[in-house]
């Protein structure tokens, strides 16, 4: 507790210092730096820059005020016999059946004291026979309607009209709930009912909804395209885990449309889900709060979905969000309505201003370019003034954001995200501002993997143009510094380089990256048993996906790569049995990794899906501590320039470097061995012979081909005889273990160095 208090005081101290320094900086900027006397272009650019800085500071001030003291609503302890009926709505329009299956499967497996009170409905707004059949097969309700009036909101309102439970859950078609979703959300409403029992009507608590985070089990495009799946959290984590929870303080939590528990009575009170906006969720939440309903946000992940995997879908999604929020703000009269508190108004205005970030980012990028490349002054100042007024504010802002966001977001990554999206959102946001509203929208495409590498050339153009202009400006600044001997241009130089980093990262992002896997991989340890006709291996998984499983073993094991094995996975809740076959084996410092493709799911598909998805996603929750801009660039350059070499080694290559006697009395040198093949250093390479390993165990070697001058590859002709004989198999394992003990330095890593420099050895990797 003392440690937490100390951290809280430290955060507040930094925050107060940043506020003071920001106010000083803004006063200086407004009254002393606007280039009034440098012409109309300079004046307009200078005023625009000051305006966005002031508004940005106000937005940050609202966020810092919220984050300064988080109000977490702890899960109430309530009697389970008071849990009411719940309707679960899964809104779908064009999503594929396999995606819907996973969501419904997660809903079916949700815990509840009386599961007969949980009513699950597929709300299909495209009236597909295959979706109706899926609902019937999975034992859930199917709802459709004769038209699509009101889009998603109309779909949900129709579902309300034919159902009756007092609580409603809304899920997007791709959002898979954890088993405890209901048990972690329903108690808030039961607790309110208990507290309201003896209260007067005017004193009763009115709970509108409980919003849980929208989390994602696959890397978002920012993580994936920038080779940062293991280095940065999902871009949406900052909003759902920080900003949303911080808004509990002012009862201005935004309804996110999915992963949400709502009160039917509250929805009825406002006339149902709002149909007059393309962001019906945002508008519905405001209406609930205008009616006096309290809305909670919690930061525990209780459901996870599929992030957009296509650039165009991502752009369409963000354009819809931005235009919808601006349009809704105008329709809801947020500034002048008497039904919202000052805190609510300020927070919703900050939400609306956020979507003007494309204009803000354009100004931030063009301001130094106007000065360094085209010669227009955008602010008048000296280097000492910058060091006195700007630098302290800049440093404390970075530290404050990192601390208050719990290392989910930094100024650098905010700049990268904003730069990435601003060229594609700029004109839609301007159009929406002048009332040219987007009346229809496309559903974000999910569930389909499309390789976009090299296909987005048109999206690169704005970034290439701005990069060229920035580089020209950088060259001009450097030349001015050397020619004039003045360091004043250093400030513009730093600004240009900072912007250039974000522009280059944006170019990398738009360039794309090929998807290698068909399905997402979960890095998690789950108890696992692998069996063939002779042995059983008890281990844990390294990672797994819908298509395959990999396990770690501390020593090589002879598993036939041409035969299926039985695989059992067990958790404290689920048990899945399936068939699999080896597709890859590799050795690392951790041991031998055996990867299996799933060949037959038997009757365990539903259980296996739960093992996969009934968990908090294993992607990063925080920014990597070793993260640097240099590393960001290095990783992208190196990964995009190197050729990928795919190994297809389905048996463990065991490095030996040992001399062994043959049936002819001579000795040969074993380099490596993989149960079915062996690489030997021999003088007479084309000869077939038998290796005498230990008493009762021999390897009959048949020559196949030369690898190098004194090295040849041989097939083990008696492999099946050894593999199917329990006694000989045990002798072989014991012999291999003794060889490995006596040759501890013959590791995979050491031999890989040899292989990577020799094409003929790389050919050996394919065995």
XYZ file of C-alpha atoms in Angstrom:
767
model
C 0.000 0.000 0.000
C 2.833 2.399 0.895
C 4.497 1.593 -2.428
C 1.273 2.352 -4.330
C 0.804 5.612 -2.425
C 4.379 6.614 -3.199
C 3.824 5.872 -6.904
C 0.587 7.883 -6.815
C 2.305 10.885 -5.238
C 5.124 10.632 -7.751
C 2.664 10.548 -10.659
C 0.780 13.546 -9.294
C 4.004 15.471 -8.800
C 5.043 14.881 -12.421
C 1.558 15.734 -13.580
C 1.415 19.007 -11.658
C 4.879 19.922 -12.905
C 3.823 19.174 -16.482
C 0.649 21.269 -16.113
C 2.593 24.260 -14.812
C 5.250 23.961 -17.516
C 2.592 23.524 -20.224
C 0.753 26.672 -19.122
C 4.014 28.640 -19.157
C 4.837 27.253 -22.605
C 1.402 28.094 -24.046
C 1.503 31.654 -22.678
C 4.878 32.119 -24.313
C 3.636 30.591 -27.584
C 0.454 32.681 -27.798
C 1.935 36.063 -26.896
C 5.532 35.962 -28.119
C 6.023 33.522 -31.026
C 3.250 34.118 -33.601
C 4.962 35.455 -36.792
C 2.678 38.450 -37.308
C 5.167 40.468 -39.338
C 6.244 37.721 -41.808
C 3.353 37.758 -44.257
C -0.047 36.117 -44.607
C 1.192 32.536 -45.178
C 3.379 32.661 -42.082
C 0.609 34.236 -40.014
C -1.992 31.629 -41.003
C 0.437 28.738 -40.472
C 1.618 30.207 -37.161
C -1.884 30.740 -35.800
C -2.985 27.252 -36.940
C -0.044 25.703 -35.093
C -0.805 27.630 -31.901
C -4.488 26.667 -32.061
C -3.827 22.933 -32.371
C -1.225 23.114 -29.597
C -3.666 24.836 -27.247
C -6.497 22.425 -28.075
C -4.115 19.475 -27.785
C -3.029 20.685 -24.363
C -6.670 20.998 -23.266
C -7.388 17.459 -24.508
C -4.349 16.165 -22.619
C -5.460 18.110 -19.539
C -8.879 16.407 -19.603
C -7.246 12.999 -19.928
C -4.701 13.688 -17.181
C -7.473 14.901 -14.883
C -9.354 11.645 -15.447
C -6.259 9.480 -15.101
C -5.074 11.226 -11.946
C -7.511 9.264 -9.797
C -8.989 6.158 -11.371
C -12.351 4.987 -10.070
C -12.416 1.214 -10.432
C -15.720 -0.407 -9.644
C -14.898 -3.623 -7.808
C -16.962 -6.709 -8.581
C -19.750 -6.940 -5.985
C -20.330 -10.131 -4.016
C -24.013 -10.934 -4.544
C -26.278 -13.989 -4.040
C -26.209 -16.191 -7.137
C -29.905 -17.005 -6.773
C -30.646 -13.375 -7.711
C -28.979 -13.633 -11.139
C -31.704 -12.734 -13.702
C -32.311 -13.909 -17.266
C -29.883 -12.569 -19.857
C -30.309 -12.140 -23.616
C -27.075 -12.395 -25.610
C -27.189 -10.681 -29.032
C -24.543 -11.551 -31.628
C -25.021 -9.033 -34.434
C -23.929 -10.324 -37.841
C -24.227 -9.179 -41.424
C -21.586 -10.701 -43.706
C -19.193 -12.561 -41.403
C -18.271 -16.152 -42.394
C -19.757 -19.117 -40.553
C -16.465 -20.304 -39.083
C -16.035 -16.932 -37.386
C -19.589 -17.011 -36.036
C -19.093 -20.578 -34.817
C -16.226 -19.499 -32.546
C -18.261 -16.633 -31.072
C -21.344 -18.781 -30.459
C -19.162 -21.545 -29.021
C -17.681 -19.082 -26.533
C -21.173 -17.878 -25.577
C -22.437 -21.423 -25.079
C -19.554 -22.131 -22.695
C -20.190 -19.067 -20.490
C -20.751 -19.901 -16.813
C -24.025 -19.017 -15.087
C -25.782 -20.286 -11.952
C -28.783 -21.360 -14.044
C -27.791 -21.685 -17.696
C -31.429 -21.982 -18.750
C -31.626 -18.245 -18.028
C -29.019 -17.453 -20.718
C -30.645 -16.929 -24.123
C -28.212 -16.632 -27.038
C -29.315 -15.228 -30.394
C -27.619 -14.908 -33.757
C -29.084 -11.643 -35.080
C -28.554 -12.089 -38.814
C -29.203 -8.967 -40.876
C -28.536 -10.711 -44.185
C -30.998 -13.579 -43.726
C -28.586 -16.385 -44.660
C -29.807 -20.011 -44.604
C -26.365 -21.229 -43.549
C -26.411 -18.975 -40.474
C -29.891 -20.212 -39.547
C -28.593 -23.782 -39.862
C -25.575 -22.948 -37.696
C -27.842 -21.570 -34.974
C -29.995 -24.689 -35.067
C -26.981 -27.004 -34.885
C -25.502 -25.109 -31.933
C -28.801 -24.855 -30.059
C -29.084 -21.063 -30.051
C -31.759 -18.705 -31.300
C -31.818 -17.242 -34.796
C -33.351 -13.813 -35.458
C -33.762 -12.036 -38.784
C -36.059 -9.361 -40.180
C -37.517 -8.469 -43.537
C -35.375 -5.335 -44.086
C -32.177 -3.689 -42.852
C -33.672 -0.440 -41.614
C -31.487 1.211 -39.002
C -28.488 -1.055 -39.815
C -26.916 -2.621 -36.727
C -28.981 -0.548 -34.299
C -32.157 -1.579 -36.106
C -31.029 -5.202 -35.961
C -30.557 -4.985 -32.180
C -33.865 -3.159 -31.707
C -35.627 -5.941 -33.583
C -33.975 -8.466 -31.265
C -35.256 -6.475 -28.282
C -38.780 -6.559 -29.684
C -38.929 -10.369 -29.693
C -37.035 -11.088 -26.447
C -37.678 -10.096 -22.848
C -34.732 -10.659 -20.468
C -33.949 -7.738 -18.111
C -30.263 -7.787 -19.090
C -28.833 -7.670 -22.619
C -25.324 -8.477 -23.808
C -24.109 -7.220 -27.191
C -21.256 -8.948 -29.012
C -19.787 -8.227 -32.416
C -19.696 -11.296 -34.639
C -15.991 -11.918 -34.008
C -15.875 -11.299 -30.249
C -15.396 -14.543 -28.281
C -16.328 -14.218 -24.595
C -14.406 -15.875 -21.794
C -16.266 -18.379 -19.652
C -16.607 -15.851 -16.815
C -18.011 -12.935 -18.847
C -21.473 -13.098 -17.278
C -20.144 -13.833 -13.800
C -17.982 -10.683 -13.986
C -20.684 -8.324 -15.313
C -24.109 -9.425 -14.047
C -23.231 -8.863 -10.331
C -23.050 -5.087 -10.892
C -26.722 -5.048 -11.867
C -27.758 -7.445 -9.077
C -25.900 -5.258 -6.578
C -27.803 -2.181 -7.793
C -31.107 -4.045 -7.419
C -30.202 -4.954 -3.836
C -29.205 -1.397 -2.967
C -32.342 0.036 -4.579
C -34.710 -2.259 -2.697
C -35.337 0.101 0.229
C -34.705 3.417 -1.540
C -37.118 6.053 -2.724
C -37.561 6.322 -6.471
C -35.534 9.537 -6.709
C -32.630 8.022 -4.725
C -32.356 4.816 -6.704
C -29.171 4.008 -8.606
C -29.835 3.596 -12.320
C -27.173 1.464 -14.009
C -27.193 1.705 -17.796
C -24.352 -0.539 -18.937
C -21.054 -2.146 -17.984
C -18.427 -1.861 -20.709
C -15.533 -4.345 -20.802
C -12.445 -3.925 -23.017
C -12.456 -4.866 -26.663
C -9.357 -7.010 -26.809
C -7.928 -8.903 -29.793
C -6.329 -12.319 -30.092
C -4.521 -11.510 -33.340
C -1.920 -8.764 -33.828
C -3.492 -5.585 -35.165
C -2.105 -4.157 -38.386
C 0.103 -1.730 -36.469
C 1.762 -4.594 -34.596
C 1.919 -6.932 -37.572
C 2.999 -4.613 -40.391
C 5.704 -3.028 -38.219
C 7.141 -6.383 -37.034
C 6.232 -5.432 -33.470
C 3.903 -8.238 -32.337
C 6.133 -8.864 -29.330
C 7.059 -5.240 -28.635
C 3.940 -3.052 -28.502
C 0.384 -3.612 -27.212
C -2.697 -3.447 -29.390
C -3.386 0.140 -30.454
C -6.902 -0.029 -28.938
C -5.644 -1.088 -25.489
C -4.925 2.511 -24.525
C -8.539 3.513 -25.117
C -10.282 0.564 -23.501
C -7.931 -0.090 -20.589
C -6.946 3.482 -19.727
C -9.172 6.169 -21.197
C -12.479 4.323 -20.730
C -11.827 3.397 -17.105
C -10.646 6.927 -16.337
C -14.032 8.260 -17.520
C -15.823 6.469 -14.671
C -15.033 9.560 -12.625
C -17.310 11.780 -14.736
C -19.814 9.100 -15.824
C -18.829 9.634 -19.459
C -17.864 6.059 -20.369
C -18.377 5.409 -24.081
C -20.533 2.462 -25.108
C -18.274 0.470 -27.443
C -20.986 -1.625 -29.105
C -19.562 -5.003 -28.100
C -18.502 -6.876 -24.962
C -21.124 -4.890 -23.079
C -23.865 -5.733 -20.572
C -26.861 -3.363 -20.732
C -30.090 -2.841 -18.844
C -33.167 -3.502 -20.961
C -35.178 -1.019 -18.896
C -32.590 1.681 -19.601
C -32.643 0.956 -23.336
C -36.441 1.032 -23.394
C -36.340 4.350 -21.533
C -34.347 5.983 -24.355
C -36.306 4.292 -27.145
C -33.803 1.523 -27.878
C -30.481 1.602 -29.689
C -30.061 4.894 -31.539
C -30.598 4.474 -35.288
C -29.705 7.981 -36.449
C -25.929 7.564 -36.468
C -23.354 5.305 -38.116
C -21.806 5.035 -34.634
C -24.971 3.855 -32.927
C -23.040 2.668 -29.884
C -21.483 6.076 -29.165
C -24.880 7.787 -29.532
C -26.736 5.193 -27.424
C -24.290 5.665 -24.563
C -24.764 9.436 -24.589
C -28.546 9.067 -24.552
C -28.349 6.765 -21.531
C -26.195 9.251 -19.646
C -28.432 12.164 -20.631
C -31.265 10.225 -18.999
C -29.276 9.988 -15.784
C -28.038 6.398 -16.075
C -24.671 5.497 -14.563
C -22.328 3.606 -16.890
C -19.284 1.636 -15.754
C -16.098 0.646 -17.555
C -13.904 -2.138 -16.188
C -10.420 -2.968 -17.456
C -10.520 -6.758 -17.098
C -10.471 -8.499 -20.476
C -13.558 -10.737 -20.712
C -13.843 -11.193 -24.488
C -11.484 -11.052 -27.449
C -12.003 -10.660 -31.155
C -10.309 -10.384 -34.512
C -8.600 -7.125 -35.412
C -8.807 -5.869 -39.006
C -6.259 -7.591 -41.249
C -6.611 -5.407 -44.341
C -5.525 -1.778 -44.707
C -8.640 -0.680 -46.599
C -10.895 -2.218 -43.925
C -8.908 -0.469 -41.202
C -9.226 2.889 -42.975
C -12.959 2.401 -43.554
C -13.404 1.485 -39.892
C -11.592 4.568 -38.598
C -13.333 6.887 -41.057
C -16.693 5.538 -39.879
C -15.739 6.016 -36.229
C -14.477 9.562 -36.812
C -17.378 10.738 -38.948
C -19.898 9.014 -36.697
C -18.561 10.628 -33.516
C -18.502 14.116 -35.065
C -21.995 13.685 -36.522
C -23.357 12.305 -33.250
C -21.841 15.156 -31.275
C -23.663 17.595 -33.517
C -26.996 15.736 -33.250
C -26.777 15.329 -29.478
C -26.090 19.057 -28.899
C -23.421 18.055 -26.400
C -22.251 21.577 -25.621
C -25.672 23.077 -24.899
C -27.747 20.215 -23.539
C -28.803 20.696 -19.894
C -28.890 16.921 -19.394
C -25.126 16.389 -19.259
C -22.839 17.568 -16.468
C -19.860 19.806 -17.121
C -17.518 16.835 -16.730
C -19.509 14.805 -19.250
C -19.585 17.657 -21.746
C -15.858 18.255 -21.472
C -15.062 14.560 -21.942
C -17.357 14.164 -24.934
C -16.007 17.330 -26.530
C -12.514 15.896 -26.033
C -13.704 12.698 -27.745
C -14.957 14.711 -30.699
C -11.813 16.834 -30.886
C -9.723 13.644 -30.936
C -11.070 12.790 -34.377
C -9.700 16.062 -35.725
C -6.251 14.571 -35.286
C -5.721 14.362 -39.105
C -5.816 18.179 -39.281
C -3.608 18.472 -36.210
C -1.091 15.976 -37.603
C -1.007 17.727 -41.003
C -0.163 21.002 -39.263
C 2.519 19.384 -37.094
C 4.147 17.801 -40.148
C 3.884 20.761 -42.517
C 4.983 23.488 -40.080
C 8.725 22.630 -40.063
C 8.575 21.820 -43.794
C 7.135 25.282 -44.524
C 10.097 26.851 -42.720
C 13.001 24.593 -43.726
C 11.915 23.674 -47.259
C 9.888 26.685 -48.438
C 11.239 29.481 -46.235
C 8.046 30.515 -44.410
C 8.407 31.369 -40.727
C 5.810 29.541 -38.587
C 7.093 30.641 -35.182
C 9.664 33.197 -34.167
C 11.999 32.136 -31.385
C 15.603 31.503 -30.451
C 17.311 28.327 -29.290
C 17.624 29.508 -25.654
C 13.884 30.244 -25.607
C 13.121 26.747 -26.885
C 15.355 25.206 -24.216
C 13.662 27.280 -21.513
C 9.995 27.037 -22.531
C 9.533 23.999 -24.793
C 12.035 21.364 -23.702
C 10.913 21.033 -20.034
C 7.277 20.806 -21.139
C 8.135 18.186 -23.786
C 10.093 15.979 -21.380
C 7.507 16.095 -18.601
C 4.688 15.413 -21.096
C 6.417 12.256 -22.304
C 7.062 11.042 -18.768
C 3.513 11.854 -17.613
C 1.881 10.012 -20.520
C 4.025 6.925 -20.058
C 3.376 6.815 -16.295
C -0.344 7.521 -16.392
C -0.954 5.075 -19.257
C 0.894 2.367 -17.329
C 3.385 2.062 -20.182
C 0.727 1.284 -22.784
C 1.336 4.452 -24.788
C 4.090 7.006 -25.340
C 4.232 10.271 -27.274
C 6.319 8.567 -29.957
C 3.773 5.837 -30.649
C 0.895 8.319 -30.522
C 2.674 10.282 -33.251
C 3.237 7.137 -35.318
C -0.414 6.060 -35.088
C -1.687 9.529 -35.951
C 0.721 9.925 -38.875
C -0.264 6.531 -40.262
C -3.932 7.419 -40.540
C -4.078 11.158 -41.188
C -3.803 11.188 -45.033
C -6.758 8.807 -45.346
C -8.979 10.516 -42.779
C -8.266 14.171 -43.528
C -10.884 14.823 -46.221
C -13.649 12.638 -44.700
C -13.292 14.522 -41.392
C -13.389 17.894 -43.158
C -16.492 16.834 -45.112
C -18.215 15.681 -41.922
C -17.391 18.971 -40.225
C -19.342 20.816 -42.914
C -22.316 18.490 -42.569
C -21.617 16.265 -45.582
C -22.493 13.121 -43.667
C -21.734 9.489 -44.403
C -25.149 7.839 -44.254
C -24.122 4.245 -44.952
C -21.048 2.275 -44.097
C -19.409 -1.026 -44.908
C -19.014 -3.639 -42.201
C -15.332 -4.059 -41.271
C -14.078 -7.121 -43.130
C -12.813 -9.791 -40.742
C -11.926 -13.451 -40.949
C -10.256 -13.247 -44.376
C -6.467 -13.127 -44.643
C -5.211 -11.074 -47.596
C -1.522 -10.588 -48.316
C -1.116 -6.904 -49.149
C 2.654 -6.646 -49.452
C 3.452 -4.539 -52.495
C -0.244 -3.997 -53.333
C -0.761 -0.660 -51.592
C 1.411 1.562 -53.773
C -1.280 4.221 -54.029
C -1.434 4.580 -50.246
C 2.319 5.282 -50.171
C 2.196 8.463 -52.243
C 1.400 11.013 -49.480
C 4.112 9.583 -47.233
C 6.721 9.563 -50.011
C 5.943 13.202 -50.847
C 6.212 14.282 -47.195
C 9.408 12.265 -46.706
C 11.027 13.987 -49.697
C 9.987 17.432 -48.429
C 11.255 16.596 -44.938
C 14.629 15.382 -46.241
C 15.039 18.598 -48.257
C 14.240 20.573 -45.127
C 16.775 18.567 -43.087
C 19.492 19.224 -45.675
C 18.653 22.946 -45.680
C 18.816 23.093 -41.861
C 22.185 21.380 -41.736
C 23.549 23.698 -44.447
C 22.235 26.771 -42.603
C 23.851 25.655 -39.341
C 27.255 25.266 -40.988
C 27.022 28.419 -43.094
C 25.696 30.728 -40.377
C 27.359 29.198 -37.346
C 24.038 29.555 -35.511
C 22.390 26.641 -33.693
C 18.876 28.100 -33.915
C 17.860 25.741 -36.789
C 18.605 22.773 -34.495
C 15.052 22.999 -33.166
C 13.516 22.710 -36.642
C 16.034 19.976 -37.453
C 14.910 17.934 -34.434
C 11.273 18.503 -35.381
C 11.860 17.368 -38.964
C 13.755 14.242 -37.870
C 11.020 13.322 -35.385
C 8.374 13.700 -38.078
C 10.558 11.817 -40.550
C 10.675 8.812 -38.209
C 6.875 8.686 -38.071
C 6.622 9.104 -41.853
C 9.118 6.307 -42.530
C 7.311 4.007 -40.097
C 4.074 4.897 -41.897
C 5.644 3.984 -45.222
C 6.734 0.631 -43.785
C 3.217 0.118 -42.448
C 1.534 0.820 -45.783
C 4.026 -1.409 -47.597
C 2.477 -4.297 -45.700
C 3.760 -7.717 -44.845
C 2.833 -11.189 -46.000
C 0.796 -13.407 -43.704
C 2.510 -16.763 -43.284
C 0.075 -18.459 -40.918
C -3.521 -19.266 -41.803
C -4.641 -18.881 -38.192
C -3.438 -17.034 -35.109
C -0.969 -18.658 -32.735
C -1.397 -18.581 -28.962
C 1.764 -18.722 -26.869
C 0.711 -20.646 -23.791
C 1.675 -23.682 -21.734
C -1.077 -26.302 -21.574
C -0.694 -29.857 -20.288
C -0.226 -32.108 -23.291
C 0.216 -35.802 -23.996
C 1.555 -37.117 -27.337
C 1.134 -40.839 -28.032
C 2.035 -43.254 -30.805
C 1.736 -47.033 -30.826
C 4.768 -47.485 -28.557
C 5.237 -44.500 -26.288
C 3.542 -41.677 -24.458
C 5.169 -38.252 -23.991
C 3.917 -36.013 -21.183
C 4.834 -32.369 -21.772
C 3.356 -28.877 -22.194
C 2.590 -26.852 -25.285
C 4.870 -24.115 -26.531
C 2.167 -22.557 -28.695
C -0.882 -23.648 -30.651
C -3.389 -22.457 -33.228
C -6.508 -23.717 -34.950
C -4.286 -25.677 -37.341
C -1.429 -26.964 -35.218
C 0.319 -27.481 -31.904
C 3.964 -27.326 -30.881
C 5.526 -28.794 -27.749
C 8.941 -28.504 -26.127
C 10.971 -31.601 -25.222
C 14.277 -31.636 -23.370
C 15.674 -34.388 -25.613
C 15.060 -35.776 -29.111
C 12.299 -38.370 -29.493
C 11.713 -40.758 -32.379
C 8.254 -39.862 -33.689
C 7.552 -41.088 -37.215
C 6.819 -38.103 -39.458
C 4.737 -40.280 -41.815
C 2.238 -41.456 -39.195
C -0.408 -39.656 -37.138
C -0.054 -39.456 -33.375
C -2.689 -38.941 -30.694
C -2.588 -35.551 -28.942
C -4.457 -34.748 -25.732
C -4.701 -31.222 -24.302
C -6.043 -30.644 -20.788
C -6.820 -27.577 -18.736
C -8.776 -27.289 -15.514
C -11.927 -26.770 -17.644
C -11.403 -28.375 -21.040
C -10.120 -31.616 -22.574
C -9.455 -31.933 -26.301
C -8.334 -35.061 -28.175
C -7.085 -34.960 -31.746
C -4.799 -36.520 -34.324
C -1.659 -34.784 -35.523
C 1.423 -35.257 -37.656
C 4.893 -33.763 -37.371
C 5.590 -30.891 -39.766
C 8.703 -29.383 -38.222
C 11.350 -30.060 -35.575
C 14.047 -27.671 -34.427
C 16.498 -27.421 -31.556
C 17.080 -24.297 -29.495
C 18.498 -23.372 -26.104
C 15.160 -24.443 -24.574
C 15.257 -27.942 -26.063
C 13.611 -29.594 -29.050
C 10.471 -27.996 -30.449
C 8.121 -30.450 -32.173
C 5.399 -28.879 -34.322
C 2.346 -30.923 -35.339
C -0.372 -30.092 -37.820
C -3.826 -31.195 -36.696
C -5.084 -33.853 -39.112
C -8.300 -34.840 -37.326
C -10.106 -32.915 -34.615
C -12.160 -36.003 -33.695
C -15.057 -34.756 -31.549
C -13.078 -32.081 -29.702
C -13.364 -28.999 -31.920
C -15.539 -27.025 -29.505
C -13.340 -27.887 -26.519
C -10.182 -27.081 -28.458
C -11.539 -23.679 -29.481
C -12.151 -22.929 -25.822
C -8.597 -23.895 -24.921
C -7.472 -21.483 -27.631
C -9.727 -18.518 -26.935
C -10.983 -18.778 -23.352
C -8.056 -16.729 -22.116
C -6.618 -13.239 -22.067
C -4.712 -12.817 -25.375
C -1.000 -13.523 -25.031
C 0.084 -10.497 -27.083
C 2.001 -7.725 -25.247
C 0.127 -5.700 -22.634
C 2.815 -3.023 -22.338
C 5.480 -1.384 -24.434
C 8.795 -3.212 -24.423
C 11.277 -1.599 -22.054
C 14.047 -1.956 -24.654
C 12.032 -0.141 -27.300
C 13.943 2.551 -29.199
C 13.407 4.365 -32.476
C 16.622 2.869 -33.805
C 15.362 -0.639 -33.022
C 12.042 0.140 -34.736
C 13.815 1.142 -37.933
C 16.422 -1.618 -37.741
C 13.808 -4.348 -37.323
C 11.766 -3.100 -40.253
C 14.718 -2.639 -42.574
C 16.307 -5.998 -41.726
C 13.066 -7.985 -41.866
C 12.022 -6.446 -45.164
C 15.385 -6.920 -46.856
C 16.256 -10.480 -45.838
C 15.169 -13.549 -47.730
C 13.209 -16.012 -45.632
C 14.530 -19.576 -45.606
C 11.843 -22.052 -44.651
C 13.160 -25.269 -43.164
C 11.107 -28.410 -43.595
C 12.884 -30.621 -41.096
C 10.328 -33.095 -39.780
C 12.734 -35.131 -37.667
C 15.194 -33.908 -35.016
C 18.690 -33.448 -36.352
C 20.933 -34.742 -33.591
C 24.511 -33.485 -33.826
C 26.988 -36.145 -32.786
C 30.592 -35.759 -34.024
C 31.513 -39.289 -32.912
C 33.433 -42.240 -34.390
C 31.545 -45.552 -34.606
C 32.651 -49.077 -35.581
C 31.188 -50.774 -38.676
C 30.501 -54.418 -39.496
C 33.707 -54.465 -41.585
C 35.839 -53.487 -38.607
C 36.563 -49.929 -39.789
C 35.460 -46.688 -38.156
C 33.317 -43.927 -39.634
C 32.588 -40.479 -38.263
C 28.924 -39.580 -37.568
C 28.209 -35.879 -38.100
C 24.476 -35.901 -37.428
C 21.532 -38.269 -37.325
C 17.739 -37.948 -37.515
C 16.512 -41.549 -37.036
C 15.744 -42.048 -40.751
C 18.951 -40.600 -42.203
C 22.512 -40.165 -41.106
C 25.344 -37.937 -42.346
C 28.766 -39.615 -42.254
C 32.326 -38.665 -42.971
C 33.776 -41.677 -44.807
C 36.462 -42.377 -47.379
C 34.534 -44.890 -49.462
C 31.279 -43.001 -49.764
C 29.334 -45.262 -52.139
C 29.593 -48.322 -49.877
C 26.636 -49.635 -47.891
C 27.489 -50.795 -44.391
C 26.171 -51.420 -40.906
C 27.015 -49.284 -37.861
C 27.433 -51.245 -34.636
C 26.208 -48.870 -31.937
C 25.849 -51.084 -28.864
C 25.138 -54.755 -28.316
C 21.741 -55.560 -29.765
C 21.503 -52.329 -31.792
C 22.810 -51.608 -35.261
C 22.014 -49.167 -38.061
C 21.916 -50.524 -41.625
C 23.068 -47.605 -43.800
C 22.237 -47.328 -47.507
C 24.145 -44.758 -49.548
C 21.987 -41.998 -51.080
C 24.185 -39.110 -52.238
C 27.333 -37.071 -51.715
C 26.985 -33.813 -49.793
C 30.611 -32.597 -49.972
C 33.942 -34.170 -50.873
C 34.225 -36.345 -47.759
C 30.648 -36.276 -46.454
C 27.716 -38.391 -47.619
C 24.067 -38.950 -46.766
C 22.753 -42.420 -45.934
C 19.248 -43.772 -45.317
C 18.610 -46.041 -42.320
C 17.130 -49.156 -43.913
C 16.091 -50.799 -40.644
C 14.300 -47.710 -39.287
C 10.894 -49.424 -39.049
C 12.395 -52.447 -37.332
C 13.921 -50.214 -34.631
C 10.961 -47.865 -34.345
C 8.459 -50.686 -33.839
C 10.598 -52.643 -31.385
C 10.270 -51.335 -27.832
C 13.559 -52.874 -26.639
C 15.603 -51.564 -29.561
C 13.943 -48.159 -29.281
C 15.028 -47.916 -25.634
C 18.586 -48.943 -26.547
C 18.653 -46.253 -29.229
C 17.410 -43.567 -26.850
C 20.004 -44.552 -24.240
C 22.804 -44.475 -26.822
C 21.717 -41.041 -28.129
C 21.565 -39.667 -24.593
C 25.091 -40.898 -23.817
C 26.414 -39.370 -27.044
C 24.779 -36.044 -26.204
C 26.201 -36.096 -22.673
C 29.699 -36.646 -24.031
C 29.262 -33.963 -26.715
C 27.484 -31.129 -24.838
C 28.851 -28.428 -27.122
C 27.470 -29.954 -30.322
C 24.320 -27.819 -30.231
C 21.880 -26.949 -32.950
C 22.992 -23.347 -32.914
C 26.600 -24.310 -33.574
C 25.707 -26.544 -36.490
C 23.264 -24.013 -37.931
C 26.208 -21.667 -38.430
C 27.770 -24.253 -40.713
C 24.538 -24.964 -42.495
C 23.640 -21.345 -43.223
C 26.884 -20.903 -45.183
C 26.611 -24.055 -47.278
C 23.873 -24.617 -49.848
C 24.402 -28.370 -49.795
C 23.927 -28.446 -46.037
C 20.788 -26.358 -46.458
C 19.531 -29.119 -48.718
C 20.050 -31.475 -45.791
C 17.703 -29.267 -43.725
C 14.829 -30.357 -45.933
C 14.978 -33.930 -44.620
